[in-house]
Coordinates of C-alpha atoms in Angstrom, one line a residue:
M1498 CA 90.0 -64.4 -58.8
S1499 CA 87.8 -61.6 -59.8
Q1500 CA 89.3 -58.2 -60.7
N1501 CA 87.7 -56.3 -57.9
A1502 CA 88.3 -59.0 -55.3
S1503 CA 92.0 -58.8 -56.0
L1504 CA 92.1 -55.2 -54.9
I1505 CA 90.3 -56.0 -51.7
E1506 CA 92.7 -58.8 -51.0
I1507 CA 95.7 -56.5 -51.6
A1508 CA 94.3 -54.0 -49.1
R1509 CA 93.5 -56.6 -46.5
A1510 CA 96.9 -58.2 -46.8
S1511 CA 98.7 -55.2 -45.5
G1512 CA 99.5 -55.7 -41.8
E1513 CA 99.5 -58.7 -39.5
P1514 CA 96.1 -59.7 -37.9
E1515 CA 95.5 -58.2 -34.5
I1516 CA 94.9 -60.7 -31.7
T1517 CA 92.6 -59.6 -28.9
P1518 CA 93.7 -60.8 -25.4
P1519 CA 91.1 -62.6 -23.3
L1520 CA 89.0 -60.2 -21.2
D1521 CA 89.6 -60.1 -17.4
L1522 CA 86.0 -59.9 -16.1
G1523 CA 87.1 -58.7 -12.6
A1524 CA 89.2 -55.9 -14.1
R1525 CA 86.4 -55.0 -16.4
V1526 CA 83.9 -54.7 -13.5
R1527 CA 86.4 -52.6 -11.5
E1528 CA 87.0 -50.4 -14.5
L1529 CA 83.2 -49.8 -15.0
R1530 CA 82.7 -49.1 -11.3
K1531 CA 85.6 -46.6 -11.1
A1532 CA 84.4 -44.9 -14.3
R1533 CA 81.2 -44.1 -12.4
G1534 CA 83.2 -42.9 -9.4
W1535 CA 81.6 -45.5 -7.1
T1536 CA 83.1 -47.2 -4.1
L1537 CA 82.7 -50.9 -3.6
E1538 CA 79.9 -50.2 -1.2
Q1539 CA 78.1 -47.9 -3.6
A1540 CA 78.4 -50.3 -6.5
A1541 CA 77.4 -53.3 -4.4
K1542 CA 74.3 -51.5 -3.2
Q1543 CA 73.4 -50.5 -6.8
A1544 CA 73.7 -54.1 -7.9
G1545 CA 72.0 -55.6 -4.9
L1546 CA 75.1 -57.7 -4.0
A1547 CA 77.1 -58.0 -0.9
R1548 CA 80.2 -55.9 -0.8
S1549 CA 82.3 -59.0 -0.2
T1550 CA 80.8 -60.7 -3.2
L1551 CA 81.6 -57.8 -5.5
S1552 CA 85.1 -57.6 -4.1
K1553 CA 85.7 -61.3 -4.8
I1554 CA 84.4 -60.8 -8.4
E1555 CA 86.7 -57.8 -9.0
N1556 CA 89.7 -59.7 -7.6
G1557 CA 89.0 -62.9 -9.6
Q1558 CA 88.4 -64.9 -6.4
M1559 CA 85.0 -66.1 -7.6
S1560 CA 83.1 -66.7 -10.8
P1561 CA 79.7 -64.9 -10.6
T1562 CA 76.5 -66.8 -11.4
Y1563 CA 74.4 -65.5 -14.3
E1564 CA 72.0 -64.0 -11.8
A1565 CA 74.9 -62.1 -10.2
L1566 CA 75.9 -60.9 -13.7
K1567 CA 72.4 -59.7 -14.4
K1568 CA 72.4 -57.7 -11.2
L1569 CA 75.8 -56.3 -12.0
A1570 CA 74.7 -55.2 -15.4
I1571 CA 71.5 -53.6 -14.1
G1572 CA 73.4 -51.8 -11.4
L1573 CA 76.0 -50.5 -13.8
E1574 CA 73.2 -49.6 -16.3
I1575 CA 74.6 -51.7 -19.1
S1576 CA 73.7 -55.0 -20.8
V1577 CA 75.2 -58.4 -19.7
P1578 CA 77.2 -58.7 -23.0
Q1579 CA 78.8 -55.3 -22.3
L1580 CA 80.4 -56.8 -19.2
F1581 CA 82.4 -59.0 -21.6
T1582 CA 83.1 -56.3 -24.2
P1583 CA 86.5 -54.6 -23.9
P1584 CA 86.4 -50.8 -24.1
A1585 CA 87.4 -49.1 -27.3
A1586 CA 90.9 -47.9 -27.3
E1587 CA 90.9 -44.3 -26.1
K1588 CA 93.6 -43.0 -28.3
I1589 CA 93.8 -40.6 -31.2
N1590 CA 95.8 -42.2 -34.0
G1591 CA 96.1 -39.0 -36.1
R1592 CA 96.4 -41.0 -39.3
M1593 CA 96.0 -39.2 -42.6
A1594 CA 96.9 -39.7 -46.2
V1595 CA 96.6 -37.2 -48.9
T1596 CA 96.5 -38.4 -52.5
K1597 CA 96.9 -35.6 -55.1
S1598 CA 94.9 -35.9 -58.3
G1599 CA 96.4 -38.4 -60.6
E1600 CA 99.0 -39.6 -58.1
G1601 CA 97.1 -42.7 -56.9
A1602 CA 98.6 -46.2 -57.5
A1603 CA 97.4 -47.5 -60.8
K1604 CA 95.9 -51.0 -61.1
A1605 CA 94.6 -51.6 -64.6
T1606 CA 92.4 -54.6 -65.7
T1607 CA 90.7 -55.3 -69.0
T1608 CA 87.4 -53.8 -67.8
Y1609 CA 88.4 -51.1 -65.2
E1610 CA 91.4 -48.8 -64.7
H1611 CA 91.8 -48.3 -61.0
E1612 CA 93.6 -45.6 -59.1
L1613 CA 94.1 -46.6 -55.5
L1614 CA 93.8 -43.7 -53.0
A1615 CA 95.4 -43.5 -49.5
E1616 CA 97.5 -46.5 -50.4
S1617 CA 100.2 -45.6 -47.8
L1618 CA 97.8 -46.2 -44.9
R1619 CA 98.1 -49.8 -43.5
K1620 CA 95.2 -51.7 -41.9
K1621 CA 92.6 -49.4 -43.4
Q1622 CA 88.9 -50.1 -42.7
M1623 CA 87.9 -48.8 -46.1
L1624 CA 89.4 -49.1 -49.6
P1625 CA 88.8 -45.9 -51.6
Y1626 CA 89.7 -45.9 -55.3
R1627 CA 88.9 -44.0 -58.5
A1628 CA 88.0 -46.1 -61.5
R1629 CA 87.8 -45.4 -65.2
I1630 CA 85.2 -47.8 -66.7
R1631 CA 86.6 -49.4 -69.9
A1632 CA 83.9 -52.1 -70.2
R1633 CA 81.1 -51.4 -72.7
T1634 CA 79.2 -54.7 -72.4
M1635 CA 78.6 -57.4 -69.8
E1636 CA 80.2 -59.9 -72.1
E1637 CA 83.6 -58.4 -71.3
F1638 CA 83.4 -59.6 -67.7
D1639 CA 84.4 -63.1 -66.5
G1640 CA 81.1 -63.5 -64.6
W1641 CA 80.0 -61.4 -61.6
V1642 CA 82.4 -59.5 -59.3
R1643 CA 81.7 -60.6 -55.7
H1644 CA 83.6 -60.0 -52.5
D1645 CA 83.0 -59.5 -48.7
G1646 CA 81.9 -56.2 -47.3
E1647 CA 79.8 -53.3 -48.4
E1648 CA 80.5 -50.9 -51.2
F1649 CA 79.7 -47.3 -52.1
L1650 CA 79.8 -46.0 -55.7
Y1651 CA 79.6 -42.4 -56.8
V1652 CA 79.6 -41.3 -60.5
L1653 CA 82.2 -38.6 -61.2
T1654 CA 81.9 -38.2 -65.0
G1655 CA 80.0 -39.8 -67.8
V1656 CA 77.2 -42.3 -67.7
I1657 CA 77.3 -45.9 -66.4
T1658 CA 74.9 -48.8 -66.1
L1659 CA 75.2 -50.7 -62.8
Y1660 CA 74.3 -54.4 -63.1
T1661 CA 73.6 -56.3 -59.9
E1662 CA 72.6 -59.9 -59.3
F1663 CA 69.2 -59.3 -57.7
Y1664 CA 68.1 -55.9 -59.2
E1665 CA 67.3 -54.5 -62.6
P1666 CA 70.1 -52.6 -64.3
V1667 CA 70.3 -49.0 -63.3
E1668 CA 71.6 -46.1 -65.5
M1669 CA 73.5 -43.6 -63.4
R1670 CA 75.0 -40.2 -64.2
R1671 CA 77.3 -37.7 -62.6
G1672 CA 76.3 -37.1 -59.0
D1673 CA 74.4 -40.4 -58.7
S1674 CA 75.4 -42.9 -56.1
A1675 CA 74.7 -46.4 -54.9
Y1676 CA 75.4 -48.4 -51.7
Y1677 CA 75.1 -52.1 -51.8
D1678 CA 76.2 -55.5 -50.4
A1679 CA 79.4 -56.4 -52.3
A1680 CA 78.7 -60.1 -51.8
M1681 CA 75.9 -59.6 -54.3
G1682 CA 77.2 -60.0 -57.9
H1683 CA 77.9 -56.6 -59.5
N1684 CA 79.4 -55.1 -62.6
V1685 CA 79.6 -51.6 -64.1
I1686 CA 79.8 -50.6 -67.8
S1687 CA 80.2 -47.2 -69.5
T1688 CA 77.4 -46.1 -71.7
S1689 CA 78.5 -42.6 -72.5
A1690 CA 80.7 -41.7 -75.5
E1691 CA 83.7 -41.3 -73.2
D1692 CA 84.8 -43.7 -70.5
A1693 CA 82.9 -42.9 -67.3
T1694 CA 84.8 -42.4 -64.0
I1695 CA 83.5 -43.3 -60.6
L1696 CA 84.6 -43.2 -57.0
W1697 CA 84.4 -46.6 -55.2
V1698 CA 84.7 -47.1 -51.5
T1699 CA 84.8 -50.7 -50.2
S1700 CA 84.6 -51.7 -46.5
L1701 CA 87.4 -54.0 -45.4
V1702 CA 85.9 -55.2 -42.1

């Protein structure tokens, strides 16, 4: 397992997977209609359907044909796939985690010294961490680091060289940043006299 990938797996392992219940098309259509403040008659007229047909769809008494679905979508001014897409949860989680300087969870490897940030939050969609880059040559790595998701890198101090599988090496200094596909092989080394420090943010979805 690569050094960076292990951090990603630690972050993804927190929390049980969420199971999305099957969508009730009739309830979804009713919800969309009511969100627009339309009666059955108004919605049926908008969609070019009989009121009785729309009522049966909403009550799960009939399965609409694709033509009927297209008419519904046009009438509701949405796409057909949106009829089958559950609405985003309308709730404010109010989640927040503050990590004071130097108080992040330490995860050291032979090439990087990581400080995990916001570690107390479960089921995060991003993994933020500060890293001190110990590596000075590519030979110190056991091949490329690769993992799912996208990644953002921001140089905090020092000078680094960012090596990637498909691009020429890039020298980066304080204030420089890079955003890349993390499935592409990537490694970072310090080229300044002191170990460089960077902020990494990795997507977990």
